[in-house]
Coordinates of C-alpha atoms in Angstrom, one line a residue:
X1 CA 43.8 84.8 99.5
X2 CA 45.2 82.1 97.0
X3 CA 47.1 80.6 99.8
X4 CA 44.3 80.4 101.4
X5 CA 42.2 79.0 99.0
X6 CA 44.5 76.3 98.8
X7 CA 45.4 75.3 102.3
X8 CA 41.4 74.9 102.8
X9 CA 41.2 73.3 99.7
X10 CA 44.1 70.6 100.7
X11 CA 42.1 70.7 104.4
X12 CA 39.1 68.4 103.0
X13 CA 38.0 69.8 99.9
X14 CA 34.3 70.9 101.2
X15 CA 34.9 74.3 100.1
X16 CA 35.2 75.0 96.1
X17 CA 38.4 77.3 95.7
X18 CA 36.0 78.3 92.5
X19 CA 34.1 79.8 94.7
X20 CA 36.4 81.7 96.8
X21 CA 38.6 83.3 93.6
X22 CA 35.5 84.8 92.6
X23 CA 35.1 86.3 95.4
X24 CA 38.6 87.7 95.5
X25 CA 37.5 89.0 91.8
X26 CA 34.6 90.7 92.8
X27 CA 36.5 92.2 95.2
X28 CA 39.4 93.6 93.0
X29 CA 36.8 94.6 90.6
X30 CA 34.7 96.4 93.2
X31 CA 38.1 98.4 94.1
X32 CA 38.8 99.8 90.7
X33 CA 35.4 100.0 89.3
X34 CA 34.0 104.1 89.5
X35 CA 31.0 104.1 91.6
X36 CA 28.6 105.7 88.8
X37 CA 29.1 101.6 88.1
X38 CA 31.1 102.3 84.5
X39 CA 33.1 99.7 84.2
X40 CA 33.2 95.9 84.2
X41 CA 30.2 94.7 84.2
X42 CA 28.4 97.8 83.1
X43 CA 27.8 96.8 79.2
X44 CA 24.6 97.3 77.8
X45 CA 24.9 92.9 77.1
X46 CA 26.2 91.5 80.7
X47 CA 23.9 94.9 82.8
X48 CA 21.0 92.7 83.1
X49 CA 23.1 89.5 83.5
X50 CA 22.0 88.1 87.2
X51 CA 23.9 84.3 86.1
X52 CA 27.3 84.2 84.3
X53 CA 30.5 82.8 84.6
X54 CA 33.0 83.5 86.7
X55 CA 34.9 86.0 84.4
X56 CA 32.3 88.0 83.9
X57 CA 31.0 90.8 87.2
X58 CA 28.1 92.7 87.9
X59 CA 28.8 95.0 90.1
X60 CA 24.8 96.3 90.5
X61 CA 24.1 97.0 94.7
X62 CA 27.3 95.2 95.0
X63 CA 25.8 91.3 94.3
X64 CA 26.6 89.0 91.9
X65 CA 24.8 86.4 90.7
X66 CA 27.0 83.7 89.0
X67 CA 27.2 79.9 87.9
X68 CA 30.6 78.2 89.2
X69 CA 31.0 74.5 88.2
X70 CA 27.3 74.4 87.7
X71 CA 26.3 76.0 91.3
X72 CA 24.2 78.9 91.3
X73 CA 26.4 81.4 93.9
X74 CA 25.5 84.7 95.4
X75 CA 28.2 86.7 96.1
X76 CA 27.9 90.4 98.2
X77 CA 30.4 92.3 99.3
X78 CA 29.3 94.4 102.2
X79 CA 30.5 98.1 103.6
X80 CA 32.8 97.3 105.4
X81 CA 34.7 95.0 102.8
X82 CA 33.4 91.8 104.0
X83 CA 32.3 89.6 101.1
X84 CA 29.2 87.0 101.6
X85 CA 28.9 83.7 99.7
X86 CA 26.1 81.8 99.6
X87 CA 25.4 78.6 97.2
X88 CA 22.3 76.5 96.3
X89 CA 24.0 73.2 98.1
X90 CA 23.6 74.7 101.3
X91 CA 27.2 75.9 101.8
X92 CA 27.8 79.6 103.0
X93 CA 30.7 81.9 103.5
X94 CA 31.9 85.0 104.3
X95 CA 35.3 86.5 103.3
X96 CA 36.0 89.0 105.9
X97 CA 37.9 91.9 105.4
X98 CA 40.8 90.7 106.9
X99 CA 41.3 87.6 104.9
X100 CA 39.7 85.7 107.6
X101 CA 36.9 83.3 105.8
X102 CA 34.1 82.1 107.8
X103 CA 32.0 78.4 105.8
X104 CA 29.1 76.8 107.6
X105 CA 26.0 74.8 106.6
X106 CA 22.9 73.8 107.9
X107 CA 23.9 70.3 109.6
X108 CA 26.0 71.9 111.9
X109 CA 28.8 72.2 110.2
X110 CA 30.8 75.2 110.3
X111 CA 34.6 76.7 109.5
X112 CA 37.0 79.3 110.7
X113 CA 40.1 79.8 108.2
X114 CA 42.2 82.9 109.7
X115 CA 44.4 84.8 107.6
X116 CA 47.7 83.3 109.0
X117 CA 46.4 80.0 108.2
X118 CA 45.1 78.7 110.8
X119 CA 41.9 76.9 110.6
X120 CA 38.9 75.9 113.3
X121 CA 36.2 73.6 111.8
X122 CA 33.3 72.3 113.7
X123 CA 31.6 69.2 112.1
X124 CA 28.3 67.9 112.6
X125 CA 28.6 65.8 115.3
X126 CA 29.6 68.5 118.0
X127 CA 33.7 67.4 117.0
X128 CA 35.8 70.6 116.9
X129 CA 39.1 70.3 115.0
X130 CA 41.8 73.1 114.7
X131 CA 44.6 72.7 112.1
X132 CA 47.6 74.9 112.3
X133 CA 49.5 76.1 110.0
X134 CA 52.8 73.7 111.4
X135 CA 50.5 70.6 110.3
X136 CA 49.7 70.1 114.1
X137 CA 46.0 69.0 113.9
X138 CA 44.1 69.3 117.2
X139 CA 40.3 67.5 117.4
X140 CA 38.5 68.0 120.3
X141 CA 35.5 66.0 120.7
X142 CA 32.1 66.5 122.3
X143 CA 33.0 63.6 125.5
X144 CA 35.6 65.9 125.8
X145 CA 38.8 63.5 124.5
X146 CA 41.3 65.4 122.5
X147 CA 43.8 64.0 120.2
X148 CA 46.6 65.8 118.4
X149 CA 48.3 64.8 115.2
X150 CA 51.6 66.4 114.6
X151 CA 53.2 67.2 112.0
X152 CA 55.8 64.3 111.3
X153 CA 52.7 61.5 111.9
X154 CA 52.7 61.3 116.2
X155 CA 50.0 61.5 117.8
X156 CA 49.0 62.1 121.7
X157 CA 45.5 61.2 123.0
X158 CA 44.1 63.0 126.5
X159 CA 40.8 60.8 127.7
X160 CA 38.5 62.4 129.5
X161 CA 39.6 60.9 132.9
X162 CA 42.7 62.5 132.4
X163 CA 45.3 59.3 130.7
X164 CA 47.3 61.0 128.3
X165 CA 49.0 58.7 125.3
X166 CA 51.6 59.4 123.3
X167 CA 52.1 57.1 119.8
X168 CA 55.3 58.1 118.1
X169 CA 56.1 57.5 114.6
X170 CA 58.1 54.4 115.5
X171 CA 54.6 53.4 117.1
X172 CA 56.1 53.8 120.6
X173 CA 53.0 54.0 123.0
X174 CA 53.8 55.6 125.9
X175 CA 50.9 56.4 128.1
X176 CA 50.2 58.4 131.4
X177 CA 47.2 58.4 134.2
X178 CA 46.2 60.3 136.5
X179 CA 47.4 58.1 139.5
X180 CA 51.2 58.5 138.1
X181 CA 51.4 55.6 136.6
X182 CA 53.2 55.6 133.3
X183 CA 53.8 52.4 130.6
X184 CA 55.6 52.4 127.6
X185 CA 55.0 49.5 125.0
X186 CA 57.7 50.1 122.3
X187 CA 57.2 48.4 118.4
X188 CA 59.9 45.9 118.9
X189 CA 58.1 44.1 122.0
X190 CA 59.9 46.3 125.0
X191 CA 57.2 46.8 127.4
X192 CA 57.9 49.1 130.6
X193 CA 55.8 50.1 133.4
X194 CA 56.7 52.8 136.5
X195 CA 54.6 53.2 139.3
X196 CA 54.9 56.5 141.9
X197 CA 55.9 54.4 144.7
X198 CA 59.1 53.2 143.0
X199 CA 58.1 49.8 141.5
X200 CA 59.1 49.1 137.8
X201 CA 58.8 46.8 135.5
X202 CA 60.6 46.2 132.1
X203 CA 60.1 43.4 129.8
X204 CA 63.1 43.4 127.1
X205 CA 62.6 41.9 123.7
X206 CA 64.7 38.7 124.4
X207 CA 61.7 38.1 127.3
X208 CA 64.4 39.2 130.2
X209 CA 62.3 40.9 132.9
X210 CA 63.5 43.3 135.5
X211 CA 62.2 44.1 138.3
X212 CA 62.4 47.3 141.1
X213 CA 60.8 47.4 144.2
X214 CA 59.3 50.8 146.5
X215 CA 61.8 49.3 149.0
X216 CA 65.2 49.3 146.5
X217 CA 65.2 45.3 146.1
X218 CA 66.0 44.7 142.5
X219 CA 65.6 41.4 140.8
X220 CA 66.5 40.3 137.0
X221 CA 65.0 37.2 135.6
X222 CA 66.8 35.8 132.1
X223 CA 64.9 33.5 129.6
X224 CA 66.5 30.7 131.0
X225 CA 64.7 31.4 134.2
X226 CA 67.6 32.5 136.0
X227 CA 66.9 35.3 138.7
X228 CA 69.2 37.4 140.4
X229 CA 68.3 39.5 143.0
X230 CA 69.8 42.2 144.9
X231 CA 68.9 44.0 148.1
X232 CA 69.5 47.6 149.6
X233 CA 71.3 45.9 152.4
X234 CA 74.2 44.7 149.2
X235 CA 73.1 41.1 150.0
X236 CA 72.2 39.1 146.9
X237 CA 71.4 35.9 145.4
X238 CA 70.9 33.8 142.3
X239 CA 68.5 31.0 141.9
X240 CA 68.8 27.9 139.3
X241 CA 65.8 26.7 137.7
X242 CA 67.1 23.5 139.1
X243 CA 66.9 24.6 142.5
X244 CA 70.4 25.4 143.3
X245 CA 71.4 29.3 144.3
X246 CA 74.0 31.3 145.5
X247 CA 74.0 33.8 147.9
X248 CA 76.8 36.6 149.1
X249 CA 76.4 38.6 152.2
X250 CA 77.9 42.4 152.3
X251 CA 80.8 40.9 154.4
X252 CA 82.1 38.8 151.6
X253 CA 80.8 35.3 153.0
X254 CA 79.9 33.3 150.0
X255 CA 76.9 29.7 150.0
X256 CA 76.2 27.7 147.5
X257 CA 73.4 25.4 147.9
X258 CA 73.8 22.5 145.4
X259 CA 71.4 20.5 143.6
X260 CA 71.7 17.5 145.8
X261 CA 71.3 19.2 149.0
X262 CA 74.8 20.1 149.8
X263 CA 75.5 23.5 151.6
X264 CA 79.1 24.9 151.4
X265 CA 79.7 28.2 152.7
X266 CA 83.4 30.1 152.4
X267 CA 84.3 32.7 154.5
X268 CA 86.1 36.1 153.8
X269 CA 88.7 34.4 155.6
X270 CA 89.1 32.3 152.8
X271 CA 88.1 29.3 155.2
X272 CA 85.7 26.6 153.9
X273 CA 82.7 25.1 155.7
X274 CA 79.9 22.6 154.6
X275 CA 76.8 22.6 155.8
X276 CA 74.1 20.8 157.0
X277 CA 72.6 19.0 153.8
X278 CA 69.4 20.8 153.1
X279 CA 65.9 18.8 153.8

């Protein structure tokens, strides 16, 4: 019960642990106090005590009345073991008699804390949030978007039209939708982006993009605006900023096309031929 006490305490503190080690009290005093009600409590000076502190029990009908850090609480253990706790600031719970606790106000708000740790809280605007006892945190709104926190600090986000998004702790963002789609923006500027028909596109940090088409073509493009391309077919080519490109055929044949215009092709022959100039 201690444990528990404190993991709902740590949770977000709207529960006073006060509250629940009194019940625990009543409880252990209910269990070893004879039922002709001799025993704590019974004393000619704390009998007719309905508000005390939290040391001192009266077991009459099984109800206390106590103060705890200047609350007036009610506390009433049932038949069957459960114990009830209600207090003036609108907060009531229920110890079950299997450790689970059950809080809830009037606003709306209301908590499960099982025995094994796990805890389901609803708050007031309709947002339901589980917390296990891993650290995984799980909130589940009322549009219906979930997000998880995990324990080390990532997080994943499903939006109601069904895009999923990972954030790792390195603040990678990788994100999924429903068409198949999936990006990836990384923390150190790497951006990638895959498509179901085979496209890709990543952007490296030094601003050197590459390119894959649905059809296999593959181009590379460097910061100095270099591209080189490649083709299923093994034919590829590189073009110059300033115009000029080369391009090499399966076969072997080699052409260069020059800045000025001039074409010279070699052969896999090893023979050389100029070309045409180029309008």
């Amino acid at each position: 019960m201690k444990d528990q006490v404190a993991s709902m305490k740590t949770y977000d503190g709207q529960l006073d642990a006060a509250v629940l080690q009194i019940a625990e009290d009543l409880r252990n005093t209910l269990e070893t106090t004879p039922e002709s009600g001799q025993g704590a409590g019974s004393d000619s000076d704390t009998a007719d005590n309905t508000e005390c502190k939290a040391s001192t029990l009266t077991t009459d009908k099984n109800c206390l009345m106590m103060s705890a850090d200047e609350q007036s609480v009610s506390v009433t253990v049932e038949d069957n073991g459960d114990i009830d706790v209600h207090a003036t600031r609108g907060v009531q719970s229920q110890v079950r008699a299997d450790g689970t606790i059950v809080s809830w106000k009037k606003n709306n708000w209301h908590r499960r804390l099982l025995p094994d740790g796990t805890c389901h809280e609803k708050v007031q605007d309709g947002t339901v949030v589980m917390m296990l006892p891993s650290g995984v945190r799980v909130s589940l709104q009322p549009s219906g978007r979930r997000i998880q926190h995990g324990p080390t600090g990532d997080m994943s986000v499903l939006e109601t039209d069904g895009t999923r998004r990972e954030i790792s702790v390195d603040g990678t963002v990788c994100t999924m939708y429903p068409d198949g789609t999936f990006t990836r923006h990384s923390e150190n500027g790497e951006r990638l982006q895959r498509r179901p028909d085979g496209y890709s596109k990543l952007t490296q940090t030094d601003g050197t993009v590459i390119t894959t088409l649905p059809n296999g073509t593959r181009s590379k493009k460097l910061p100095n605006n270099v591209v080189l391309t490649v083709y299923p077919d093994g034919f590829w080519k590189q073009q110059m900023p300033d115009g000029s490109k080369i391009e090499v055929w399966p076969n072997g044949t080699r052409r260069d096309t020059r800045v000025d215009g001039r074409i010279v092709e070699k052969k896999p022959d090893g023979s050389v031929v100029q070309l045409q100039r180029a309008r």
